[in-house]
Amino acid sequence: MADIVSVRDVQKTYDSGFQALKTVSLDIREGEVLALLGPNGAGKTTLISLICGIARLTGGTITVGGHDVVTDYRATRRLIGLVPQELHLDPFEKVINAMRFTRGLFGFPQDDALIEKVLRRLALWEKRDSRIIELSGGMKRRVLIAKALAHSPRILFLDEPSAGVDVELRKDMWRIVDELKKDGVTIILTTHYIEEAEAIADRIAVIDKGEIKLIQEKAELMRQMGRKQMIIELQQPVDAVPDTLAPYGLELGEGGTLVYSYDTRGERTGITKLLSDISAAGLTLRDVQTHQSSLEDIFVDLVQGDAQ
Ligand SMILES: Nc1ncnc2c1ncn2[C@@H]1O[C@H](COP(=O)(O)OP(=O)(O)OP(=O)(O)O)[C@@H](O)[C@H]1O
Ligand SMILES: [Mg+2]
């Protein structure tokens, strides 16, 4: 896949003197869904604002579709749709007019068929003549998406699309992202919900304290860093790990269980030998469970590891 956005050695220091981004480099591939994961204040919105050309770079360069975001702002901005973190909507405007206005803003001719398609996709068609003030919070968020899609952007930024949105609506959002991706739209979203990144992203970037800590294919990430735990329940709970099982580095779990951690990458997990050694130690198995470490474990490790 070709890169559609290229961020090179970008730095951002706000006028207050606060350095929100240290030196960030990142390439976004055309057609992918990239999730930016990071704690509050990590620099996610800052990075998006710089790419969208609504905050000033302190250092480095950004290109979108091959155009420089500073010198060729108009060209880059037309390629981008942005759903901002904060709700900015005129409460008395009608849904359909909000979309028409955005199209006009970018100098595109009105296109009723397109507007209808987007509003239907976002389940807002029935509400097209409602004023924003008459909508629920989740609907307002969908109006923001409709506005961002009004000029058929090739790249869509969703800054915390599911903040304050219920589970049902969040799933709706995921479906919308999926459909846009099928249309070839590149999507970058920020989120605090790890399950959201896990559900919809192709790649995941973790950002913390103004630095990209990691960027990787989601599947690869899960494979590489995923460790599995096997919880071994015995007929007779134990209060110590038998000496003969010392080489396995077992830990004592709840209720006198034995816990074995292994790497799913390894050629040999050692499970077969362990189970036969347990039996040789005179212990009888009652039940065995496995637990795969999640992206959440990985994320917490990365962000906490930095604090130490
Ligand atoms: N206009 C501004 N002036 C000064 N500092 C700012 C400004 N905007 C953001 N910051 C600071 O830059 C840092 C990064 O903020 P940013 O909004 O990019 O974080 P974020 O990752 O989007 O966080 P959140 O998850 O809370 O939205 C924060 O410490 C914030 O206080
Ligand atoms: Mg933010």
PDB file of C-alpha atoms in Angstrom, residues 1 41 50 68 70 75 85 92 108 113 123-124 130-131 151 167 191-192 212-213 237 244 246 260 288 295 297:
ATOM      1  CA  MET A   1       0.000   0.000   0.000  1.00  0.00           C
ATOM      2  CA  GLY A  41      -2.548  14.554  27.100  1.00  0.00           C
ATOM      3  CA  LEU A  50      -1.030  19.393  12.636  1.00  0.00           C
ATOM      4  CA  ASP A  68       2.822  19.900   1.911  1.00  0.00           C
ATOM      5  CA  VAL A  70       1.889  24.247   5.150  1.00  0.00           C
ATOM      6  CA  ALA A  75      -5.001  20.893  -1.524  1.00  0.00           C
ATOM      7  CA  GLN A  85     -13.091  15.673  19.652  1.00  0.00           C
ATOM      8  CA  PHE A  92     -30.412  25.814  15.381  1.00  0.00           C
ATOM      9  CA  PHE A 108     -17.670  21.746  -4.032  1.00  0.00           C
ATOM     10  CA  ALA A 113     -27.534  12.277  -4.125  1.00  0.00           C
ATOM     11  CA  ALA A 123     -29.093   6.699   9.946  1.00  0.00           C
ATOM     12  CA  LEU A 124     -29.803  10.440   9.887  1.00  0.00           C
ATOM     13  CA  SER A 130     -34.487  18.391  12.426  1.00  0.00           C
ATOM     14  CA  ARG A 131     -32.511  21.108  14.080  1.00  0.00           C
ATOM     15  CA  HIS A 151     -16.791  16.678   0.523  1.00  0.00           C
ATOM     16  CA  VAL A 167     -22.157   0.393  23.449  1.00  0.00           C
ATOM     17  CA  THR A 191      -9.438   6.203  21.214  1.00  0.00           C
ATOM     18  CA  HIS A 192      -9.071   5.330  24.855  1.00  0.00           C
ATOM     19  CA  ILE A 212       5.257   7.358  19.293  1.00  0.00           C
ATOM     20  CA  LYS A 213       6.118   4.338  21.392  1.00  0.00           C
ATOM     21  CA  PRO A 237      -4.603 -27.983  45.646  1.00  0.00           C
ATOM     22  CA  THR A 244      10.756 -31.213  40.400  1.00  0.00           C
ATOM     23  CA  ALA A 246      11.131 -25.748  39.295  1.00  0.00           C
ATOM     24  CA  TYR A 260       2.508 -21.558  33.662  1.00  0.00           C
ATOM     25  CA  VAL A 288      -6.738 -26.558  32.626  1.00  0.00           C
ATOM     26  CA  LEU A 295      -3.739  -5.621  23.754  1.00  0.00           C
ATOM     27  CA  ASP A 297      -1.867  -5.764  28.834  1.00  0.00           C
TER      28      ASP A 297
END
